[in-house]
Structures are given as structure tokens and as C-alpha cells.
Tab-separated table of C-alpha atoms in Angstrom:
chain	number	residue	atom	x	y	z
A	28	MET	CA	5.728	288.791	55.125
A	29	LEU	CA	3.478	291.765	54.288
A	30	PRO	CA	2.340	292.217	50.635
A	31	ASN	CA	3.574	295.054	48.558
A	32	ARG	CA	1.645	298.322	48.899
A	33	PHE	CA	0.523	298.097	45.262
A	34	ILE	CA	-0.258	294.885	43.339
A	35	PHE	CA	-1.054	294.946	39.598
A	36	GLY	CA	-2.560	292.053	37.662
A	37	ASP	CA	-5.066	290.633	35.175
A	38	ALA	CA	-8.276	288.684	35.806
A	39	ILE	CA	-10.427	286.156	33.933
A	40	ASP	CA	-14.201	286.357	33.544
A	41	GLU	CA	-16.732	284.191	31.666
A	42	GLN	CA	-15.604	285.625	28.301
A	43	GLY	CA	-11.903	285.113	29.045
A	44	LEU	CA	-9.189	287.667	29.856
A	45	GLU	CA	-10.753	290.936	31.017
A	46	PRO	CA	-9.877	293.992	28.890
A	47	CYS	CA	-8.456	295.907	31.893
A	48	GLU	CA	-5.910	295.410	34.614
A	49	TYR	CA	-6.533	295.619	38.399
A	50	VAL	CA	-4.739	297.674	41.017
A	51	VAL	CA	-4.824	296.553	44.666
A	52	HIS	CA	-3.838	299.034	47.410
A	53	THR	CA	-3.027	296.937	50.465
A	54	GLU	CA	-2.500	299.699	53.032
A	55	SER	CA	-5.204	301.824	54.620
A	56	PRO	CA	-7.365	303.041	52.933
A	57	ALA	CA	-7.314	299.621	51.195
A	58	PHE	CA	-9.077	299.344	47.860
A	59	ILE	CA	-9.273	297.589	44.522
A	60	CYS	CA	-9.861	299.377	41.211
A	61	ARG	CA	-9.589	298.807	37.471
A	62	LEU	CA	-6.909	300.321	35.227
A	63	VAL	CA	-7.033	300.984	31.458
A	64	GLY	CA	-4.764	302.784	29.059
A	65	ASN	CA	-5.335	304.962	25.960
A	66	ASP	CA	-7.565	307.294	28.011
A	67	GLU	CA	-7.989	310.836	26.640
A	68	THR	CA	-10.377	312.320	29.247
A	69	PRO	CA	-9.652	316.090	29.380
A	70	PHE	CA	-8.797	317.759	32.667
A	71	ASP	CA	-6.990	320.887	33.817
A	72	GLY	CA	-3.243	320.473	33.204
A	73	ASP	CA	-3.493	317.471	30.868
A	74	ASP	CA	-1.327	319.291	28.312
A	75	GLN	CA	1.700	319.622	30.593
A	76	GLU	CA	4.889	317.836	29.751
A	77	ALA	CA	5.434	316.916	33.418
A	78	PHE	CA	3.249	314.292	35.084
A	79	ALA	CA	-0.228	315.623	35.843
A	80	SER	CA	-3.377	313.995	37.193
A	81	ALA	CA	-6.888	314.706	38.506
A	82	VAL	CA	-9.711	313.024	40.364
A	83	LEU	CA	-12.969	313.695	38.497
A	84	PHE	CA	-16.530	313.052	39.601
A	85	ASP	CA	-18.946	311.416	37.153
A	86	GLU	CA	-22.363	312.769	38.133
A	87	ALA	CA	-24.215	310.412	35.802
A	88	ASP	CA	-22.866	307.277	37.504
A	89	ASN	CA	-22.146	308.927	40.888
A	90	VAL	CA	-18.554	307.662	40.936
A	91	SER	CA	-15.048	309.128	41.078
A	92	ILE	CA	-12.400	308.386	38.476
A	93	TYR	CA	-8.670	309.121	38.405
A	94	VAL	CA	-6.992	310.216	35.136
A	95	CYS	CA	-3.448	311.298	34.265
A	96	ASN	CA	-1.724	312.763	31.250
A	97	GLN	CA	0.154	309.504	30.654
A	98	GLY	CA	-3.138	308.113	29.195
A	99	PHE	CA	-4.236	305.952	32.113
A	100	ARG	CA	-7.516	305.821	34.002
A	101	LEU	CA	-8.321	304.232	37.387
A	102	PHE	CA	-12.021	303.622	38.079
A	103	ASP	CA	-14.496	301.282	39.763
A	104	PHE	CA	-12.949	301.884	43.197
A	105	SER	CA	-14.012	299.376	45.844
A	106	PHE	CA	-12.871	300.468	49.329
A	107	ARG	CA	-12.326	297.959	52.128
A	108	ASP	CA	-12.313	300.191	55.212
A	109	LEU	CA	-11.925	303.969	55.126
A	110	VAL	CA	-13.061	306.089	52.178
A	111	PRO	CA	-10.386	308.737	51.445
A	112	THR	CA	-10.983	312.300	50.339
A	113	ALA	CA	-10.462	313.211	46.695
A	114	GLY	CA	-7.058	314.731	47.497
A	115	GLU	CA	-5.914	311.647	49.476
A	116	LEU	CA	-7.121	309.332	46.703
A	117	GLN	CA	-5.286	311.383	44.073
A	118	GLY	CA	-2.000	311.187	46.041
A	119	ILE	CA	-2.339	307.380	46.444
A	120	CYS	CA	-3.127	306.944	42.717
A	121	ASP	CA	-0.181	309.177	41.768
A	122	ASP	CA	2.060	306.815	43.710
A	123	ALA	CA	0.408	303.808	41.998
A	124	MET	CA	0.961	305.249	38.560
A	125	ARG	CA	4.605	306.077	39.220
A	126	ILE	CA	5.219	302.476	40.327
A	127	TYR	CA	3.153	301.140	37.384
A	128	LEU	CA	5.238	303.129	34.883
A	129	GLN	CA	8.428	301.864	36.520
A	130	LEU	CA	7.072	298.309	36.212
A	131	GLN	CA	6.341	298.765	32.529
A	132	GLU	CA	9.891	300.064	31.996
A	133	ILE	CA	11.267	296.990	33.751
A	134	TYR	CA	9.169	294.775	31.506
A	135	ARG	CA	10.514	296.588	28.431
A	136	GLU	CA	14.104	296.220	29.594
A	137	ARG	CA	13.562	292.536	30.309
A	138	ASP	CA	12.043	292.015	26.859
A	139	ALA	CA	14.985	293.817	25.244
A	140	ASP	CA	17.430	291.546	27.043
A	141	LEU	CA	16.065	288.359	25.437
A	142	PRO	CA	19.093	286.369	24.271
A	143	ALA	CA	19.229	286.508	20.479
A	144	ARG	CA	18.974	283.070	18.855
A	145	GLU	CA	20.780	282.183	15.723
A	146	MET	CA	18.797	282.628	12.543
A	147	ARG	CA	19.169	279.767	10.031
A	148	VAL	CA	18.605	280.650	6.370
A	149	PHE	CA	18.211	278.091	3.562
A	150	PRO	CA	18.420	279.952	0.277
A	151	ILE	CA	16.978	278.717	-2.986
A	152	LYS	CA	19.526	276.597	-4.884
A	153	PRO	CA	18.375	275.984	-8.467
A	154	LEU	CA	19.929	272.916	-10.075
A	155	PRO	CA	21.513	273.011	-13.515
A	156	PRO	CA	18.997	272.058	-16.250
A	157	GLY	CA	20.396	268.585	-16.736
A	158	GLU	CA	20.470	267.714	-13.026
A	159	ARG	CA	16.998	269.127	-12.545
A	160	ALA	CA	15.575	267.031	-15.388
A	161	ALA	CA	17.227	263.881	-13.977
A	162	ALA	CA	15.875	264.625	-10.458
A	163	VAL	CA	12.343	265.180	-11.849
A	164	ALA	CA	12.463	261.930	-13.806
A	165	ASN	CA	13.688	259.995	-10.761
A	166	LEU	CA	10.914	261.409	-8.543
A	167	LYS	CA	8.236	260.587	-11.160
A	168	SER	CA	9.540	257.064	-11.625
A	169	LEU	CA	9.644	256.326	-7.907
A	170	ALA	CA	6.116	257.691	-7.373
A	171	GLN	CA	4.810	255.402	-10.121
A	172	GLU	CA	6.701	252.479	-8.644
A	173	ALA	CA	5.354	253.189	-5.144
A	174	CYS	CA	1.806	252.977	-6.484
A	175	GLU	CA	2.450	249.466	-7.733
A	176	ARG	CA	4.806	248.357	-4.951
A	177	PRO	CA	3.819	249.711	-1.492
A	178	VAL	CA	7.157	248.639	-0.153
A	179	SER	CA	8.723	251.547	-2.159
A	180	LYS	CA	6.681	254.164	-0.253
A	181	LEU	CA	9.389	254.447	2.425
A	182	GLN	CA	11.996	255.113	-0.232
A	183	LEU	CA	9.668	257.714	-1.833
A	184	THR	CA	9.310	259.511	1.518
A	185	GLY	CA	13.086	259.781	1.862
A	186	LEU	CA	13.506	261.102	-1.680
A	187	VAL	CA	10.723	263.643	-1.291
A	188	GLN	CA	12.210	264.882	1.984
A	189	GLN	CA	15.618	265.177	0.347
A	190	THR	CA	14.150	266.972	-2.690
A	191	MET	CA	12.302	269.583	-0.667
A	192	ALA	CA	15.299	270.204	1.619
A	193	GLY	CA	17.582	270.623	-1.394
A	194	GLY	CA	16.433	274.126	-2.159
A	195	ASP	CA	15.148	273.737	-5.723
A	196	GLN	CA	11.352	273.656	-5.299
A	197	ALA	CA	10.949	273.364	-9.073
A	198	VAL	CA	11.890	269.631	-8.891
A	199	LEU	CA	8.815	268.582	-6.923
A	200	THR	CA	6.626	271.049	-8.771
A	201	GLU	CA	7.670	269.771	-12.211
A	202	ALA	CA	7.394	266.149	-11.046
A	203	GLN	CA	3.774	266.483	-9.866
A	204	LEU	CA	2.825	268.415	-13.035
A	205	GLY	CA	4.434	265.668	-15.095
A	206	LEU	CA	2.157	263.154	-13.378
A	207	LEU	CA	-1.126	264.902	-14.281
A	208	SER	CA	-1.988	262.020	-16.629
A	209	MET	CA	-1.399	259.547	-13.793
A	210	PRO	CA	-3.610	260.748	-10.898
A	211	PRO	CA	-2.806	257.931	-8.419
A	212	ALA	CA	0.950	258.533	-8.663
A	213	ARG	CA	0.508	262.293	-8.512
A	214	GLU	CA	-1.744	262.099	-5.438
A	215	LEU	CA	0.694	259.749	-3.683
A	216	LEU	CA	3.572	262.107	-4.421
A	217	LEU	CA	1.682	265.174	-3.073
A	218	ALA	CA	0.390	263.298	-0.052
A	219	THR	CA	3.945	262.186	0.759
A	220	ALA	CA	5.176	265.788	0.506
A	221	ARG	CA	2.385	267.105	2.701
A	222	ASN	CA	3.068	264.395	5.328
A	223	CYS	CA	6.784	265.257	5.373
A	224	ILE	CA	5.785	268.831	6.324
A	225	ALA	CA	2.914	268.021	8.654
A	226	PHE	CA	4.620	265.144	10.525
A	227	PRO	CA	8.321	266.007	10.639
A	228	GLU	CA	10.917	263.722	12.192
A	229	VAL	CA	14.227	264.994	13.569
A	230	VAL	CA	17.218	262.701	13.573
A	231	ARG	CA	19.796	263.820	16.083
A	232	LYS	CA	23.550	263.141	15.958
A	233	ASP	CA	23.207	260.448	18.680
A	234	GLY	CA	20.844	258.519	16.421
A	235	SER	CA	17.661	259.274	18.361
A	236	ILE	CA	14.548	260.231	16.410
A	237	LEU	CA	11.990	262.796	17.580
A	238	SER	CA	8.557	262.767	15.942
A	239	PHE	CA	6.458	265.935	15.801
A	240	GLU	CA	3.233	267.290	14.383
A	241	LEU	CA	3.084	270.753	12.821
A	242	TRP	CA	0.139	272.933	13.942
A	243	ALA	CA	-0.597	276.617	13.419
A	244	MET	CA	-2.732	279.504	14.587
A	245	PRO	CA	-3.903	281.803	11.783
A	246	PHE	CA	-3.303	285.472	12.665
A	247	ALA	CA	-5.183	288.217	10.826
A	248	PHE	CA	-4.178	291.840	11.321
A	249	SER	CA	-4.653	295.218	9.692
A	250	ARG	CA	-1.812	297.493	8.533
A	251	ALA	CA	-1.907	301.160	7.638
A	252	GLN	CA	1.632	301.064	6.227
A	253	GLY	CA	3.041	298.920	3.472
A	254	GLY	CA	4.895	295.641	4.099
A	255	ALA	CA	4.768	293.254	7.017
A	256	TRP	CA	7.484	291.907	9.322
A	257	TRP	CA	7.672	288.209	10.274
A	258	HIS	CA	10.218	287.491	13.065
A	259	PHE	CA	9.005	287.989	16.643
A	260	PRO	CA	11.541	286.767	19.269
A	261	MET	CA	9.165	287.343	22.207
A	262	MET	CA	6.822	284.650	20.796
A	263	GLU	CA	8.725	281.956	22.643
A	264	ARG	CA	7.172	283.196	25.888
A	265	ALA	CA	3.822	281.861	24.734
A	266	GLU	CA	5.105	278.273	24.625
A	267	PRO	CA	4.413	277.230	28.275
A	268	VAL	CA	1.145	279.188	28.275
A	269	LEU	CA	-0.153	277.446	25.147
A	270	ALA	CA	0.989	274.032	26.449
A	271	ASP	CA	-0.896	274.555	29.710
A	272	ALA	CA	-4.036	275.860	27.982
A	273	LEU	CA	-4.129	272.843	25.643
A	274	GLU	CA	-3.516	270.562	28.655
A	275	LEU	CA	-0.573	268.743	27.173
A	276	PRO	CA	1.155	266.101	29.313
A	277	PRO	CA	3.699	267.718	31.693
A	278	LYS	CA	6.820	266.600	29.787
A	279	ALA	CA	5.409	266.894	26.258
A	280	THR	CA	7.390	269.144	23.890
A	281	LEU	CA	5.769	272.223	22.375
A	282	TRP	CA	7.886	274.667	20.338
A	283	MET	CA	6.307	277.866	19.043
A	284	SER	CA	7.957	279.416	16.025
A	285	PRO	CA	9.015	283.075	16.417
A	286	THR	CA	8.802	283.213	12.596
A	287	ALA	CA	5.267	283.838	11.320
A	288	PHE	CA	4.622	282.855	7.715
A	289	THR	CA	2.624	285.185	5.503
A	290	ILE	CA	0.662	284.022	2.444
A	291	GLU	CA	3.335	285.462	0.138
A	292	MET	CA	6.153	283.619	1.916
A	293	LEU	CA	4.335	280.317	1.717
A	294	ASN	CA	3.474	280.780	-1.960
A	295	GLU	CA	7.029	281.775	-2.883
A	296	ARG	CA	8.383	278.325	-2.083
A	297	ALA	CA	5.159	276.327	-2.342
A	298	CYS	CA	5.412	275.530	1.418
A	299	GLN	CA	8.334	273.186	0.732
A	300	ASP	CA	10.869	275.039	2.892
A	301	LEU	CA	8.765	274.160	5.964
A	302	VAL	CA	10.672	270.866	6.105
A	303	HIS	CA	13.537	272.848	7.708
A	304	LEU	CA	11.396	274.204	10.597
A	305	ALA	CA	11.578	271.241	12.961
A	306	PRO	CA	15.364	270.544	12.633
A	307	VAL	CA	16.125	274.242	13.093
A	308	MET	CA	13.974	274.606	16.202
A	309	ASP	CA	15.448	271.406	17.633
A	310	LEU	CA	18.853	273.111	17.487
A	311	GLY	CA	17.479	276.072	19.482
A	312	CYS	CA	17.621	278.360	16.471
A	313	ASP	CA	15.058	280.411	14.575
A	314	TYR	CA	14.150	279.651	10.950
A	315	ALA	CA	14.403	282.542	8.483
A	316	PRO	CA	12.588	281.991	5.157
A	317	VAL	CA	14.650	284.783	3.597
A	318	ASN	CA	17.786	286.671	4.506
A	319	PRO	CA	16.851	288.716	7.619
A	320	GLU	CA	19.002	291.774	6.805
A	321	ASP	CA	17.590	292.070	3.281
A	322	ALA	CA	14.060	291.462	4.495
A	323	ARG	CA	14.378	294.090	7.230
A	324	ALA	CA	15.626	296.681	4.706
A	325	THR	CA	12.730	295.926	2.387
A	326	TYR	CA	10.261	296.167	5.285
A	327	GLU	CA	11.636	299.483	6.513
A	328	ALA	CA	11.298	300.924	3.039
A	329	ALA	CA	7.765	299.554	2.559
A	330	ARG	CA	6.485	300.803	5.890
A	331	GLN	CA	7.096	304.398	4.866
A	332	THR	CA	4.258	304.071	2.355
A	333	LYS	CA	0.514	304.184	2.997
A	334	ASP	CA	-1.112	300.878	2.065
A	335	PRO	CA	-4.083	299.978	4.344
A	336	ARG	CA	-4.623	296.241	4.173
A	337	LEU	CA	-6.043	293.285	6.030
A	338	MET	CA	-3.321	290.650	6.136
A	339	LEU	CA	-3.070	287.001	7.130
A	340	ALA	CA	-0.126	285.091	8.585
A	341	PHE	CA	0.299	281.782	10.282
A	342	ILE	CA	2.096	281.171	13.604
A	343	PRO	CA	3.386	277.566	13.483
A	344	PHE	CA	4.061	275.419	16.522
A	345	LEU	CA	5.412	271.897	16.841
A	346	VAL	CA	4.011	269.365	19.365
A	347	GLU	CA	5.324	265.976	20.171
A	348	ARG	CA	3.410	263.467	18.043
A	349	GLY	CA	0.493	261.822	19.827
A	350	THR	CA	0.178	264.403	22.619
A	351	LEU	CA	-2.509	266.640	21.056
A	352	SER	CA	-5.663	265.469	19.286
A	353	GLN	CA	-7.987	267.650	17.253
A	354	GLU	CA	-10.804	266.989	19.731
A	355	GLN	CA	-8.544	268.091	22.617
A	356	ALA	CA	-7.542	271.244	20.715
A	357	ARG	CA	-11.176	272.031	19.886
A	358	ARG	CA	-12.230	271.554	23.515
A	359	HIS	CA	-9.566	273.949	24.798
A	360	ALA	CA	-9.493	276.366	21.846
A	361	ARG	CA	-11.177	279.319	23.631
A	362	LYS	CA	-8.947	278.964	26.697
A	363	ALA	CA	-5.850	278.706	24.479
A	364	LEU	CA	-6.743	281.840	22.530
A	365	ASP	CA	-7.456	283.891	25.673
A	366	ALA	CA	-4.198	282.795	27.225
A	367	VAL	CA	-1.971	283.225	24.173
A	368	MET	CA	-3.372	286.417	22.610
A	369	PRO	CA	-1.691	288.902	25.037
A	370	PHE	CA	1.729	287.279	24.383
A	371	VAL	CA	1.178	287.336	20.612
A	372	GLN	CA	0.168	290.990	20.738
A	373	ASP	CA	3.217	291.897	22.801
A	374	ALA	CA	5.556	289.958	20.532
A	375	VAL	CA	4.156	291.394	17.298
A	376	GLY	CA	3.776	294.917	18.707
A	377	ALA	CA	7.446	294.976	19.733
A	378	GLU	CA	8.509	294.514	16.097
A	379	MET	CA	5.769	295.938	13.882
A	380	GLU	CA	2.951	298.489	14.031
A	381	TYR	CA	-0.467	297.016	13.378
A	382	GLY	CA	-4.071	297.988	13.914
A	383	GLU	CA	-6.627	295.377	14.876
A	384	ALA	CA	-5.654	291.744	15.199
A	385	GLU	CA	-7.504	288.470	15.425
A	386	LEU	CA	-6.030	285.089	16.402
A	387	PHE	CA	-7.804	281.896	15.268
A	388	ALA	CA	-7.975	278.532	17.016
A	389	PRO	CA	-5.019	276.156	16.669
A	390	LEU	CA	-5.362	273.496	13.963
A	391	PRO	CA	-3.084	270.955	12.246
A	392	TRP	CA	-1.025	272.742	9.621
A	393	TRP	CA	-2.957	272.051	6.429
A	394	GLU	CA	-6.347	272.543	8.135
A	395	ALA	CA	-5.057	275.851	9.581
A	396	LEU	CA	-4.078	277.048	6.095
A	397	ALA	CA	-7.466	276.105	4.647
A	398	GLY	CA	-9.395	277.601	7.564
A	399	GLY	CA	-7.379	280.800	7.695
A	400	VAL	CA	-7.559	281.500	3.970
A	401	GLY	CA	-11.249	280.611	3.862
A	402	GLY	CA	-11.920	283.057	6.703
A	403	ILE	CA	-9.950	285.916	5.212
A	404	ASN	CA	-11.529	285.423	1.787
A	405	ARG	CA	-14.987	285.636	3.299
A	406	LYS	CA	-14.048	288.696	5.309
A	407	HIS	CA	-12.711	290.420	2.167
A	408	LEU	CA	-15.945	289.563	0.348
A	409	SER	CA	-18.292	290.768	3.119
A	410	LEU	CA	-16.414	294.069	3.526
A	411	THR	CA	-16.318	294.693	-0.219
A	412	LEU	CA	-20.045	293.943	-0.604
A	413	ALA	CA	-20.820	296.265	2.315
A	414	LEU	CA	-18.857	299.056	0.669
A	415	ALA	CA	-20.476	298.455	-2.728
A	416	VAL	CA	-23.978	298.604	-1.204
A	417	ALA	CA	-23.079	301.705	0.832
A	418	HIS	CA	-22.414	303.597	-2.367
A	419	GLY	CA	-25.967	302.919	-3.562
A	420	GLY	CA	-27.810	299.944	-4.875
A	421	ARG	CA	-28.440	296.412	-3.611
A	422	VAL	CA	-26.509	293.146	-3.653
A	423	SER	CA	-29.102	291.678	-6.049
A	424	GLU	CA	-28.064	294.297	-8.609
A	425	LEU	CA	-24.411	293.047	-8.716
A	426	ARG	CA	-22.618	290.598	-10.976
A	427	ALA	CA	-19.036	289.285	-10.644
A	428	GLU	CA	-16.181	288.487	-12.948
A	429	ALA	CA	-13.029	286.697	-11.762
A	430	GLU	CA	-9.653	286.423	-13.401
A	431	TYR	CA	-6.950	284.065	-12.197
A	432	GLN	CA	-3.612	285.794	-11.472
A	433	PRO	CA	-0.905	283.095	-11.183
A	434	GLU	CA	1.740	285.577	-9.955
A	435	HIS	CA	-0.420	286.258	-6.868
A	436	GLN	CA	-1.895	282.741	-6.481
A	437	ALA	CA	-5.314	284.394	-6.329
A	438	TYR	CA	-8.367	285.333	-8.341
A	439	GLU	CA	-9.046	289.020	-8.885
A	440	VAL	CA	-12.810	289.456	-8.435
A	441	LEU	CA	-14.483	292.501	-9.973
A	442	LEU	CA	-18.036	293.500	-9.014
A	443	TYR	CA	-20.227	295.308	-11.571
A	444	ARG	CA	-23.720	296.626	-11.503
A	445	ILE	CA	-25.853	294.585	-13.927
A	446	GLY	CA	-26.033	296.370	-17.289
A	447	ARG	CA	-22.922	298.469	-16.681
A	448	ASP	CA	-19.310	297.966	-17.678
A	449	GLU	CA	-17.549	299.944	-14.946
A	450	ALA	CA	-16.402	297.967	-11.958
A	451	VAL	CA	-17.730	299.286	-8.606
A	452	ALA	CA	-15.335	297.222	-6.388
A	453	ARG	CA	-12.659	294.550	-6.553
A	454	LEU	CA	-11.150	292.075	-4.127
A	455	PRO	CA	-8.630	289.233	-4.115
A	456	TRP	CA	-9.751	285.635	-3.595
A	457	LEU	CA	-6.707	283.714	-2.385
A	458	LEU	CA	-5.783	280.118	-3.159
A	459	VAL	CA	-4.811	278.032	-0.138
A	460	PRO	CA	-0.977	277.761	-0.050
A	461	ASP	CA	0.145	274.193	-0.745
A	462	VAL	CA	2.843	272.180	-2.461
A	463	ALA	CA	0.357	272.142	-5.365
A	464	PRO	CA	-2.218	274.946	-4.885
A	465	ASP	CA	-5.709	273.838	-5.981
A	466	ARG	CA	-7.159	276.417	-8.328
A	467	ALA	CA	-10.341	274.451	-8.912
A	468	ARG	CA	-11.011	274.318	-5.161
A	469	ALA	CA	-10.652	278.082	-4.839
A	470	TRP	CA	-12.997	278.652	-7.811
A	471	GLY	CA	-15.585	276.285	-6.286
A	472	ASP	CA	-15.410	278.095	-2.915
A	473	LEU	CA	-15.788	281.498	-4.614
A	474	SER	CA	-18.736	280.270	-6.684
A	475	HIS	CA	-20.439	278.874	-3.581
A	476	CYS	CA	-20.045	282.122	-1.602
A	477	LEU	CA	-21.288	284.335	-4.429
A	478	ALA	CA	-24.213	281.969	-5.152
A	479	GLU	CA	-25.284	282.240	-1.491
A	480	ALA	CA	-25.250	286.061	-1.894
A	481	GLY	CA	-27.273	285.764	-5.123
A	482	ILE	CA	-24.468	287.230	-7.299
A	483	PRO	CA	-23.853	285.617	-10.724
A	484	LEU	CA	-20.202	284.783	-11.445
A	485	ALA	CA	-18.307	284.523	-14.731
A	486	GLU	CA	-14.638	283.717	-15.345
A	487	ARG	CA	-12.610	286.151	-17.405
A	488	LEU	CA	-9.726	284.549	-19.262
A	489	SER	CA	-6.667	286.728	-19.707
A	490	ARG	CA	-5.554	287.157	-23.321
A	491	LEU	CA	-1.810	286.987	-24.027
A	492	HIS	CA	-0.607	289.096	-26.993
């Protein structure tokens, strides 16, 4: 069986996935070359609406390159037998590009034919004041009892799971705030809630129980428009690739969520709605944190505005408990990122326009949140300091004031030149999303980073009138 005349594919080098594709021409004159897109090399006829191409000679490097007005370039030709003339090479490359464009169209049609999975929505369901007060009191009482009687911890786990799944996140929030004077009970309550999210168990109708661990890959991306979308159906194609890269056992389960969670989505429900993720994915459905139709309308309106921003989201995935250790994930992190990044880019790009993107190594859920937010905070700080210095002055001439903004779960940091009252720059310093976000931890991290830069920090307290 003879190979196809043209073969297209990717390759791996020491740094991972190469930034170009390869084209193999199997018939005489046989050759291999590289292919890249987004090429704007000018040539005669490049402004035509019809397909146009040219073979150009680069005198500096003594090589020929092929370009076309579809934005593609073929270069680094390595011939195996005969070396064709420029005209012959152009004709072969024209054929290659026509087939390549057909192949891309087939890929797009295949992606468009993905079977739509049902979206499960769990709206917020506030309890009446009396019922809420009773639920808060019950949760506080059981948390105190579990501190004194360890046998009650199992009962506390069930009640916490039921509370978070009920849809009124105020119950758990008010309960943990009501236990501020009893630190052991409060810490036990919060640890139980975090474990219900990080180590979900799915009980099926047949009585079987599936135990999972929740992991995530932080995903930072830039946006020129306002808003950000969050549901990417093509993400499921990364599941087998990620499982292979992390070297999971052959029959181990790994489910990658097509729903990416932004900082705002996590803060809105204090991460509590994540208890629904494992049961929904076990049913073969996709989890929707908010109503998809309403969210799409909001996104379409927001994207018409100009709002350049660097954003952070988290791509969760569930693995069968005991099949992936942190050491194993750390060892294969680079391979996993190289393998998964093209699938993530395709999935996100099919639903939302974005600029540059960066995918971070997979970590257990709470570690991923802390690492992702810590990384984005530092990036915001470094970019803001660079801009402040670029407008004149030195870092040593700056001072900072920070004001906590509870509606954004973040500190607003203003940078001033010492001796002046007009702010030269500002940036957000995000709290790590949690069932109980730790404001003191965020302040300590901010203080540490500014101290390393030699910038004095003061807290500005908002005055309510």
C-alpha cells in the first residue's frame, strides 16, 4: 500500500511540540519541508482574491521559500532525490496547499459535528430566613460535636455535602463565620468542605461508589474585548492525551471538564457548587455554573466593548483516586503541557477570541488555585512596575497603598511616587478563591512581594458614610 502523495504532521523536539508543521511529498521529487501560518511575506499577486502563490529566493540564507496569499509559508526544503526547478516546486506546493486547506475544512466540519452534551444547571436556592438560621445552627452544632467526638465526623461530612449541594451557599458561610470564636470547630468545618470538593465520591443508582480526586490546570490568557466565555465542548478531546502524558494506568478514569471556571465564577459561589461537578460528569453531561443562554447573551454584549485584560481561569479534571500522585504529575508536567496545549488552544479558540495564552502544570484543586492566583498576581505586579518605571523614575521611589474590596475579593493596590499624592499606577491583588477566602494570607503575600521590591506598603481603610 503506497503512502499518500502528501503527508502533514507535527513533530517533537527537546523543548516539546515544534511551532511548525511538516509536509512530506512522497513522489518524485520527494522532499520534506516545514509549514507555518500567519505569513505576510509580500509577493506579486498577493492581493488577489483568487489563490495566488510564489517561490521566492532568500539570498541571505541561500534558500528558496514558497508563500501563498492564504497566509502559509513552506520552507526548509530537504530533497531526497531530484531537485525541481522553481516552477515545478511551485506547482507541487500549490497542490499541497490545496489539499492542506481541504484537510483543515474537514477538521472544522468534524469539530462542528461533536455531539452536544446536556448542560446541567444548579441555580442558587436561598432558604427562607427561618430555615436558613436553623440550618446554620445545626451545622455549627455538629462541627463542635465532631471536634469532641471523632465518630461524628462522618455525619458532619454528609451534612456539609448536603448543605453545599442545596444551593444556598450562605448556610456554610454563616456557619463558619459563627465559629470564629471556636477555631478548632471552624477549621474542621472548612477542612470537611474542602475535602468534599477535592475528593468527590459518586454514588450510582446500582449502589456502587466511585472515588475521584479533583485536579486543575490554571489557564491564563489575554483578551482585547470585554467578557470571557467558559464552555468549550472540544476540551474532551484532550482527555486521552492528558491521561497518556501523565502515564495513568490503562483503565484509570480521567474526565476533563469542558467548563473552565474563572475567578469571578468561583468567588460568586465560594467554590461550593463544585460538589456537582463529579456527579454531572459521571452522567456524561457538562456542568454549567450559570444559565448558558443568559451567560452567552451577556458575553456577546460584553465582547463588543474594548477591555484589554489578562485573565485567569481553571480547567478542572477528575482522576480516579489513587492513580495520580503529585510526584508523578510533577515528573510528567512538561510532557503533559506540551501534549495538551494544542487541544486547549483549539477548544478555546473555537468559542472565544483571545490573544496570548499560557497553560500551567496540573495540580490538585486547592494547590492549583493557590498557584494560579499567586502567579497571576505576580505577573500583574511585574507588568505594572515595568510600566511605572517606563514613565520615568525608579522602583525605589515608589510607595504602595492597598484597599480591600470585598465585592471583588481582591485588594486594589495603588502606586505613588514618594512625596506625591497622585497615583501613577494601580493593579488588583486577588484573594485565592475558597469556601472561606483568606484575606490575611493575601495581604501577607502582597507585603512579601512588595518588600522584595523595596516598596513600602500601607493599608487604606475605606470609610463608610
